[in-house]
């Protein structure tokens, strides 16, 4: 079984290709189908040179369960992390989650470079169309390479793009990022641009968005706009999926681009 988490579709795209190659089944990490397979794969995005809290929680719950712990021989456990650029020491964060749940590390961890989706700080924006296409064109070859290693149950494998200053990124920047920037309190919607299409609500992988009626004042039409419910995973799916760029994160994203994997793949 391959468990995936994906905000904007990159990790789901990789997970689907990978599952096809290995004839494996896919399950979301949110509301997972729990099985006791001999091989357990995780596919998810890197967040701030670490792992999303949804993935951390899943690992702790899933691998702590008595049935998974008592499996003999233990299942082969591996992960594919998608990233815009590099992963720092995200694999160590991942290993630590598994170590505390079941006293072991991942057998193999890989990174797959995909179009960048992080836009909420100065200097970060979506990739150009050319760069998106170049990254997406490389996915199939990379997935095949990884599938061969996984099919052969290769152990102690770390095939990752760590980038420069991995320690500082994972152990200095990440804790600050998690503390101050993984929050939905800075999301806001421009009600004059919102068309109540509900794409933001549908795209949210953790069900953190409700649509609530609002009126722009006396006589103005009543429309439904998003309200964020404080259990955000930080994936930015709501921001990227809005067809009118009506959703922004503080004042950081008004001039930033939006990413759609569907547009990049199918024009
Ligand atoms: C909150 C957040 C943090 C991110 N941090 C990193 C990072 O540390 N390194 C990196 O290379 N890409 C980073 N990215 C980019 C994503 O990892 C990358 O675009 C990923 O493929 C998105 O996957 P998804 O479409 O399945 O959500 C980040 C994206 C978000 C939304």
mmCIF file of C-alpha atoms and ligand atoms in Angstrom:
data_model
loop_
_atom_site.group_PDB
_atom_site.id
_atom_site.type_symbol
_atom_site.label_atom_id
_atom_site.label_comp_id
_atom_site.label_asym_id
_atom_site.label_seq_id
_atom_site.Cartn_x
_atom_site.Cartn_y
_atom_site.Cartn_z
ATOM 1 C CA UNK A 1 0.000 0.000 0.000
ATOM 2 C CA UNK A 2 1.130 3.520 -0.783
ATOM 3 C CA UNK A 3 -0.189 6.288 1.458
ATOM 4 C CA UNK A 4 -0.106 9.822 0.055
ATOM 5 C CA UNK A 5 -0.686 13.370 1.169
ATOM 6 C CA UNK A 6 -0.907 16.103 -1.440
ATOM 7 C CA UNK A 7 -2.032 19.729 -1.315
ATOM 8 C CA UNK A 8 -1.654 20.893 -4.893
ATOM 9 C CA UNK A 9 -1.432 17.568 -6.733
ATOM 10 C CA UNK A 10 2.321 17.056 -7.227
ATOM 11 C CA UNK A 11 2.639 14.244 -4.705
ATOM 12 C CA UNK A 12 -0.573 12.611 -5.928
ATOM 13 C CA UNK A 13 0.820 12.685 -9.483
ATOM 14 C CA UNK A 14 4.047 11.022 -8.327
ATOM 15 C CA UNK A 15 2.166 8.530 -6.133
ATOM 16 C CA UNK A 16 -0.086 7.489 -9.053
ATOM 17 C CA UNK A 17 2.845 6.944 -11.396
ATOM 18 C CA UNK A 18 4.709 5.027 -8.739
ATOM 19 C CA UNK A 19 1.714 2.859 -7.805
ATOM 20 C CA UNK A 20 1.226 2.021 -11.505
ATOM 21 C CA UNK A 21 4.865 0.953 -11.847
ATOM 22 C CA UNK A 22 4.698 -1.294 -8.797
ATOM 23 C CA UNK A 23 1.062 -2.424 -9.157
ATOM 24 C CA UNK A 24 0.389 -1.109 -5.661
ATOM 25 C CA UNK A 25 -2.788 0.374 -4.228
ATOM 26 C CA UNK A 26 -3.095 3.984 -3.121
ATOM 27 C CA UNK A 27 -4.713 5.394 -0.022
ATOM 28 C CA UNK A 28 -4.895 8.983 1.237
ATOM 29 C CA UNK A 29 -3.125 9.676 4.522
ATOM 30 C CA UNK A 30 -6.191 11.634 5.627
ATOM 31 C CA UNK A 31 -8.893 8.981 6.292
ATOM 32 C CA UNK A 32 -6.570 6.100 5.349
ATOM 33 C CA UNK A 33 -7.440 2.538 4.423
ATOM 34 C CA UNK A 34 -5.408 0.593 6.982
ATOM 35 C CA UNK A 35 -3.768 -2.643 5.831
ATOM 36 C CA UNK A 36 -0.891 -4.856 6.942
ATOM 37 C CA UNK A 37 1.066 -5.093 3.716
ATOM 38 C CA UNK A 38 4.639 -6.373 3.479
ATOM 39 C CA UNK A 39 5.591 -3.063 1.897
ATOM 40 C CA UNK A 40 4.416 0.360 3.043
ATOM 41 C CA UNK A 41 5.210 3.485 1.038
ATOM 42 C CA UNK A 42 4.578 7.137 1.856
ATOM 43 C CA UNK A 43 4.465 9.933 -0.740
ATOM 44 C CA UNK A 44 4.121 13.555 0.400
ATOM 45 C CA UNK A 45 5.564 17.068 -0.031
ATOM 46 C CA UNK A 46 8.489 18.479 1.932
ATOM 47 C CA UNK A 47 7.440 21.459 4.048
ATOM 48 C CA UNK A 48 10.176 23.772 5.273
ATOM 49 C CA UNK A 49 12.878 21.112 4.985
ATOM 50 C CA UNK A 50 10.801 18.800 7.149
ATOM 51 C CA UNK A 51 7.550 16.880 6.891
ATOM 52 C CA UNK A 52 3.924 18.079 7.076
ATOM 53 C CA UNK A 53 2.366 17.629 10.532
ATOM 54 C CA UNK A 54 -0.394 15.507 8.928
ATOM 55 C CA UNK A 55 2.280 13.020 7.829
ATOM 56 C CA UNK A 56 4.023 13.098 11.196
ATOM 57 C CA UNK A 57 0.709 12.328 12.957
ATOM 58 C CA UNK A 58 -0.086 9.533 10.515
ATOM 59 C CA UNK A 59 3.300 7.840 11.050
ATOM 60 C CA UNK A 60 2.929 7.990 14.825
ATOM 61 C CA UNK A 61 -0.612 6.555 14.780
ATOM 62 C CA UNK A 62 -0.139 3.949 12.060
ATOM 63 C CA UNK A 63 3.177 2.464 13.166
ATOM 64 C CA UNK A 64 2.264 2.497 16.850
ATOM 65 C CA UNK A 65 -0.646 0.158 16.243
ATOM 66 C CA UNK A 66 -0.102 -3.240 17.858
ATOM 67 C CA UNK A 67 -0.696 -5.160 14.585
ATOM 68 C CA UNK A 68 1.909 -3.197 12.621
ATOM 69 C CA UNK A 69 4.464 -3.446 15.446
ATOM 70 C CA UNK A 70 4.063 -7.198 15.766
ATOM 71 C CA UNK A 71 4.465 -7.881 12.013
ATOM 72 C CA UNK A 72 7.265 -10.466 11.421
ATOM 73 C CA UNK A 73 9.325 -9.919 9.428
ATOM 74 C CA UNK A 74 8.712 -6.167 9.712
ATOM 75 C CA UNK A 75 7.266 -4.504 6.602
ATOM 76 C CA UNK A 76 9.577 -2.788 4.123
ATOM 77 C CA UNK A 77 8.981 0.930 4.737
ATOM 78 C CA UNK A 78 9.989 3.680 2.314
ATOM 79 C CA UNK A 79 9.103 7.269 1.417
ATOM 80 C CA UNK A 80 9.125 9.531 -1.632
ATOM 81 C CA UNK A 81 9.203 13.207 -0.730
ATOM 82 C CA UNK A 82 8.334 15.739 -3.417
ATOM 83 C CA UNK A 83 10.025 19.139 -3.202
ATOM 84 C CA UNK A 84 10.427 22.312 -5.245
ATOM 85 C CA UNK A 85 14.177 22.469 -4.720
ATOM 86 C CA UNK A 86 15.741 20.523 -1.871
ATOM 87 C CA UNK A 87 14.880 18.614 1.291
ATOM 88 C CA UNK A 88 17.609 19.493 3.818
ATOM 89 C CA UNK A 89 17.482 16.850 6.555
ATOM 90 C CA UNK A 90 13.750 16.126 6.125
ATOM 91 C CA UNK A 91 14.618 12.396 6.058
ATOM 92 C CA UNK A 92 15.972 12.680 9.603
ATOM 93 C CA UNK A 93 12.737 14.300 10.759
ATOM 94 C CA UNK A 94 10.899 11.454 9.048
ATOM 95 C CA UNK A 95 13.122 8.820 10.646
ATOM 96 C CA UNK A 96 12.577 10.386 14.061
ATOM 97 C CA UNK A 97 8.807 10.099 13.688
ATOM 98 C CA UNK A 98 9.133 6.392 12.868
ATOM 99 C CA UNK A 99 11.760 5.816 15.569
ATOM 100 C CA UNK A 100 9.456 7.178 18.234
ATOM 101 C CA UNK A 101 6.483 5.193 16.903
ATOM 102 C CA UNK A 102 8.155 1.838 16.418
ATOM 103 C CA UNK A 103 11.882 2.033 17.181
ATOM 104 C CA UNK A 104 13.053 1.716 13.573
ATOM 105 C CA UNK A 105 14.040 3.932 10.637
ATOM 106 C CA UNK A 106 12.789 4.078 7.061
ATOM 107 C CA UNK A 107 14.432 1.475 4.833
ATOM 108 C CA UNK A 108 14.648 3.889 1.920
ATOM 109 C CA UNK A 109 13.907 7.584 1.367
ATOM 110 C CA UNK A 110 13.937 9.439 -1.969
ATOM 111 C CA UNK A 111 13.252 12.957 -3.163
ATOM 112 C CA UNK A 112 11.551 13.901 -6.411
ATOM 113 C CA UNK A 113 11.834 17.476 -7.644
ATOM 114 C CA UNK A 114 8.512 18.979 -8.732
ATOM 115 C CA UNK A 115 7.223 22.489 -9.469
ATOM 116 C CA UNK A 116 7.443 24.744 -6.409
ATOM 117 C CA UNK A 117 4.218 25.681 -4.635
ATOM 118 C CA UNK A 118 5.532 27.806 -1.741
ATOM 119 C CA UNK A 119 4.822 31.527 -2.210
ATOM 120 C CA UNK A 120 4.259 33.043 1.239
ATOM 121 C CA UNK A 121 7.650 34.620 1.940
ATOM 122 C CA UNK A 122 9.600 37.230 -0.011
ATOM 123 C CA UNK A 123 11.814 35.591 -2.643
ATOM 124 C CA UNK A 124 9.553 32.530 -3.066
ATOM 125 C CA UNK A 125 7.273 32.217 -6.091
ATOM 126 C CA UNK A 126 5.943 29.563 -8.444
ATOM 127 C CA UNK A 127 8.321 28.342 -11.150
ATOM 128 C CA UNK A 128 8.177 29.612 -14.723
ATOM 129 C CA UNK A 129 6.171 27.460 -17.158
ATOM 130 C CA UNK A 130 9.458 26.311 -18.735
ATOM 131 C CA UNK A 131 10.863 25.166 -15.394
ATOM 132 C CA UNK A 132 7.576 23.444 -14.456
ATOM 133 C CA UNK A 133 7.592 21.541 -17.739
ATOM 134 C CA UNK A 134 11.262 20.585 -17.387
ATOM 135 C CA UNK A 135 10.645 19.257 -13.859
ATOM 136 C CA UNK A 136 7.490 17.367 -14.879
ATOM 137 C CA UNK A 137 9.277 15.850 -17.888
ATOM 138 C CA UNK A 138 11.857 14.301 -15.571
ATOM 139 C CA UNK A 139 9.314 12.646 -13.265
ATOM 140 C CA UNK A 140 8.789 9.438 -15.193
ATOM 141 C CA UNK A 141 12.497 8.583 -15.366
ATOM 142 C CA UNK A 142 12.992 9.410 -11.696
ATOM 143 C CA UNK A 143 9.978 7.326 -10.638
ATOM 144 C CA UNK A 144 11.245 4.354 -12.683
ATOM 145 C CA UNK A 145 14.682 4.596 -11.063
ATOM 146 C CA UNK A 146 13.131 4.656 -7.579
ATOM 147 C CA UNK A 147 10.643 1.867 -8.411
ATOM 148 C CA UNK A 148 13.530 -0.462 -9.300
ATOM 149 C CA UNK A 149 15.203 0.096 -5.931
ATOM 150 C CA UNK A 150 11.932 -0.346 -4.050
ATOM 151 C CA UNK A 151 10.982 -3.482 -6.006
ATOM 152 C CA UNK A 152 14.380 -4.928 -5.050
ATOM 153 C CA UNK A 153 13.638 -4.001 -1.376
ATOM 154 C CA UNK A 154 16.940 -2.111 -1.156
ATOM 155 C CA UNK A 155 17.703 -1.027 2.410
ATOM 156 C CA UNK A 156 19.645 1.881 3.949
ATOM 157 C CA UNK A 157 19.014 3.960 0.846
ATOM 158 C CA UNK A 158 18.900 7.768 0.933
ATOM 159 C CA UNK A 159 18.689 9.282 -2.571
ATOM 160 C CA UNK A 160 17.915 12.900 -1.814
ATOM 161 C CA UNK A 161 18.719 16.397 -2.937
ATOM 162 C CA UNK A 162 19.716 17.958 0.382
ATOM 163 C CA UNK A 163 20.784 21.373 -0.989
ATOM 164 C CA UNK A 164 23.128 23.745 0.802
ATOM 165 C CA UNK A 165 23.066 24.390 4.571
ATOM 166 C CA UNK A 166 20.745 21.427 5.297
ATOM 167 C CA UNK A 167 21.304 21.613 9.061
ATOM 168 C CA UNK A 168 20.394 25.308 9.301
ATOM 169 C CA UNK A 169 17.346 24.836 7.081
ATOM 170 C CA UNK A 170 15.917 21.852 8.977
ATOM 171 C CA UNK A 171 16.941 22.639 12.537
ATOM 172 C CA UNK A 172 16.982 26.475 12.643
ATOM 173 C CA UNK A 173 14.550 27.763 9.985
ATOM 174 C CA UNK A 174 11.974 24.937 10.182
ATOM 175 C CA UNK A 175 11.067 25.310 13.889
ATOM 176 C CA UNK A 176 10.519 29.056 13.367
ATOM 177 C CA UNK A 177 8.513 28.391 10.219
ATOM 178 C CA UNK A 178 6.320 25.822 11.983
ATOM 179 C CA UNK A 179 5.782 28.109 14.948
ATOM 180 C CA UNK A 180 4.887 31.308 13.104
ATOM 181 C CA UNK A 181 3.865 30.446 9.551
ATOM 182 C CA UNK A 182 1.932 27.162 9.627
ATOM 183 C CA UNK A 183 -1.340 28.860 10.416
ATOM 184 C CA UNK A 184 -4.461 29.856 8.540
ATOM 185 C CA UNK A 185 -4.880 33.098 10.451
ATOM 186 C CA UNK A 186 -3.273 35.137 7.647
ATOM 187 C CA UNK A 187 -5.545 33.793 4.887
ATOM 188 C CA UNK A 188 -8.173 36.226 3.712
ATOM 189 C CA UNK A 189 -10.570 36.449 0.784
ATOM 190 C CA UNK A 190 -11.462 39.454 -1.330
ATOM 191 C CA UNK A 191 -15.265 39.067 -1.326
ATOM 192 C CA UNK A 192 -15.577 41.324 -4.385
ATOM 193 C CA UNK A 193 -13.499 38.840 -6.446
ATOM 194 C CA UNK A 194 -14.860 35.617 -4.900
ATOM 195 C CA UNK A 195 -17.492 33.896 -7.083
ATOM 196 C CA UNK A 196 -18.494 31.304 -4.421
ATOM 197 C CA UNK A 197 -17.345 28.447 -6.661
ATOM 198 C CA UNK A 198 -16.215 26.418 -3.645
ATOM 199 C CA UNK A 199 -12.959 25.238 -5.251
ATOM 200 C CA UNK A 200 -11.018 26.313 -2.169
ATOM 201 C CA UNK A 201 -13.220 24.142 0.045
ATOM 202 C CA UNK A 202 -13.027 21.153 -2.300
ATOM 203 C CA UNK A 203 -9.256 21.431 -2.729
ATOM 204 C CA UNK A 204 -8.477 21.486 1.010
ATOM 205 C CA UNK A 205 -7.099 18.011 1.843
ATOM 206 C CA UNK A 206 -7.898 18.311 5.539
ATOM 207 C CA UNK A 207 -11.421 19.789 5.350
ATOM 208 C CA UNK A 208 -10.352 23.060 6.973
ATOM 209 C CA UNK A 209 -12.596 25.360 4.913
ATOM 210 C CA UNK A 210 -16.278 26.138 5.290
ATOM 211 C CA UNK A 211 -18.245 28.412 2.984
ATOM 212 C CA UNK A 212 -20.216 30.960 4.924
ATOM 213 C CA UNK A 213 -22.715 33.526 3.665
ATOM 214 C CA UNK A 214 -21.514 37.104 3.670
ATOM 215 C CA UNK A 215 -22.867 40.401 2.434
ATOM 216 C CA UNK A 216 -20.753 43.314 1.332
ATOM 217 C CA UNK A 217 -23.150 45.783 3.006
ATOM 218 C CA UNK A 218 -26.700 47.046 2.617
ATOM 219 C CA UNK A 219 -28.219 45.949 -0.673
ATOM 220 C CA UNK A 220 -25.128 43.986 -1.718
ATOM 221 C CA UNK A 221 -25.643 40.414 -2.897
ATOM 222 C CA UNK A 222 -25.229 37.624 -0.342
ATOM 223 C CA UNK A 223 -22.488 35.210 -1.358
ATOM 224 C CA UNK A 224 -20.628 32.322 0.220
ATOM 225 C CA UNK A 225 -16.972 32.918 0.982
ATOM 226 C CA UNK A 226 -14.348 30.694 2.625
ATOM 227 C CA UNK A 227 -13.754 30.606 6.352
ATOM 228 C CA UNK A 228 -10.656 28.808 7.640
ATOM 229 C CA UNK A 229 -11.290 26.600 10.681
ATOM 230 C CA UNK A 230 -7.840 26.586 12.370
ATOM 231 C CA UNK A 231 -6.617 23.093 11.534
ATOM 232 C CA UNK A 232 -4.694 24.065 8.413
ATOM 233 C CA UNK A 233 -1.934 21.809 7.041
ATOM 234 C CA UNK A 234 -0.292 24.779 5.290
ATOM 235 C CA UNK A 235 -0.466 23.189 1.831
ATOM 236 C CA UNK A 236 -1.737 26.333 0.018
ATOM 237 C CA UNK A 237 -4.247 24.355 -2.066
ATOM 238 C CA UNK A 238 -6.901 27.030 -1.357
ATOM 239 C CA UNK A 239 -4.615 29.822 -2.559
ATOM 240 C CA UNK A 240 -3.555 28.022 -5.748
ATOM 241 C CA UNK A 241 -7.009 26.690 -6.650
ATOM 242 C CA UNK A 242 -8.861 30.031 -6.552
ATOM 243 C CA UNK A 243 -9.725 30.914 -10.174
ATOM 244 C CA UNK A 244 -9.730 34.665 -9.417
ATOM 245 C CA UNK A 245 -6.743 34.972 -7.078
ATOM 246 C CA UNK A 246 -9.246 36.143 -4.461
ATOM 247 C CA UNK A 247 -7.446 34.298 -1.647
ATOM 248 C CA UNK A 248 -4.212 35.668 -0.242
ATOM 249 C CA UNK A 249 -1.857 34.993 2.654
ATOM 250 C CA UNK A 250 -1.307 38.281 4.510
ATOM 251 C CA UNK A 251 0.175 40.811 2.100
ATOM 252 C CA UNK A 252 2.777 38.377 0.765
ATOM 253 C CA UNK A 253 0.983 36.735 -2.154
ATOM 254 C CA UNK A 254 -1.027 39.377 -4.076
ATOM 255 C CA UNK A 255 1.707 39.683 -6.710
ATOM 256 C CA UNK A 256 2.680 35.986 -6.697
ATOM 257 C CA UNK A 257 1.740 33.323 -9.231
ATOM 258 C CA UNK A 258 -0.622 30.388 -8.811
ATOM 259 C CA UNK A 259 0.256 26.786 -9.662
ATOM 260 C CA UNK A 260 -1.982 24.234 -11.332
ATOM 261 C CA UNK A 261 -0.568 20.814 -12.160
ATOM 262 C CA UNK A 262 -3.542 20.197 -14.488
ATOM 263 C CA UNK A 263 -2.646 23.288 -16.543
ATOM 264 C CA UNK A 264 1.014 22.293 -16.644
ATOM 265 C CA UNK A 265 0.248 18.724 -17.716
ATOM 266 C CA UNK A 266 -2.689 19.293 -20.038
ATOM 267 C CA UNK A 267 -2.395 22.963 -21.060
HETATM 268 C C1 LIG B 1 4.303 25.125 3.265
HETATM 269 C C2 LIG B 1 5.240 24.668 2.182
HETATM 270 C C3 LIG B 1 6.582 24.499 2.472
HETATM 271 C C4 LIG B 1 7.463 24.057 1.463
HETATM 272 N N1 LIG B 1 8.774 23.830 1.789
HETATM 273 C C5 LIG B 1 9.623 23.355 0.847
HETATM 274 C C6 LIG B 1 10.980 23.066 1.173
HETATM 275 O O1 LIG B 1 11.426 23.155 2.299
HETATM 276 N N2 LIG B 1 11.798 22.649 0.175
HETATM 277 C C7 LIG B 1 11.361 22.513 -1.117
HETATM 278 O O2 LIG B 1 12.157 22.155 -1.992
HETATM 279 N N3 LIG B 1 10.063 22.727 -1.448
HETATM 280 C C8 LIG B 1 9.193 23.145 -0.495
HETATM 281 N N4 LIG B 1 7.869 23.363 -0.807
HETATM 282 C C9 LIG B 1 7.396 23.008 -2.156
HETATM 283 C C10 LIG B 1 6.678 21.669 -2.153
HETATM 284 O O3 LIG B 1 7.342 20.719 -1.348
HETATM 285 C C11 LIG B 1 6.553 21.080 -3.563
HETATM 286 O O4 LIG B 1 6.120 22.018 -4.471
HETATM 287 C C12 LIG B 1 5.651 19.856 -3.519
HETATM 288 O O5 LIG B 1 5.841 19.107 -4.696
HETATM 289 C C13 LIG B 1 4.174 20.194 -3.369
HETATM 290 O O6 LIG B 1 3.461 18.973 -3.305
HETATM 291 P P1 LIG B 1 1.868 18.837 -3.389
HETATM 292 O O7 LIG B 1 1.458 19.474 -4.706
HETATM 293 O O8 LIG B 1 1.637 17.384 -3.380
HETATM 294 O O9 LIG B 1 1.282 19.555 -2.236
HETATM 295 C C14 LIG B 1 6.977 23.799 0.159
HETATM 296 C C15 LIG B 1 5.622 24.009 -0.129
HETATM 297 C C16 LIG B 1 4.751 24.437 0.871
HETATM 298 C C17 LIG B 1 3.298 24.633 0.548
#
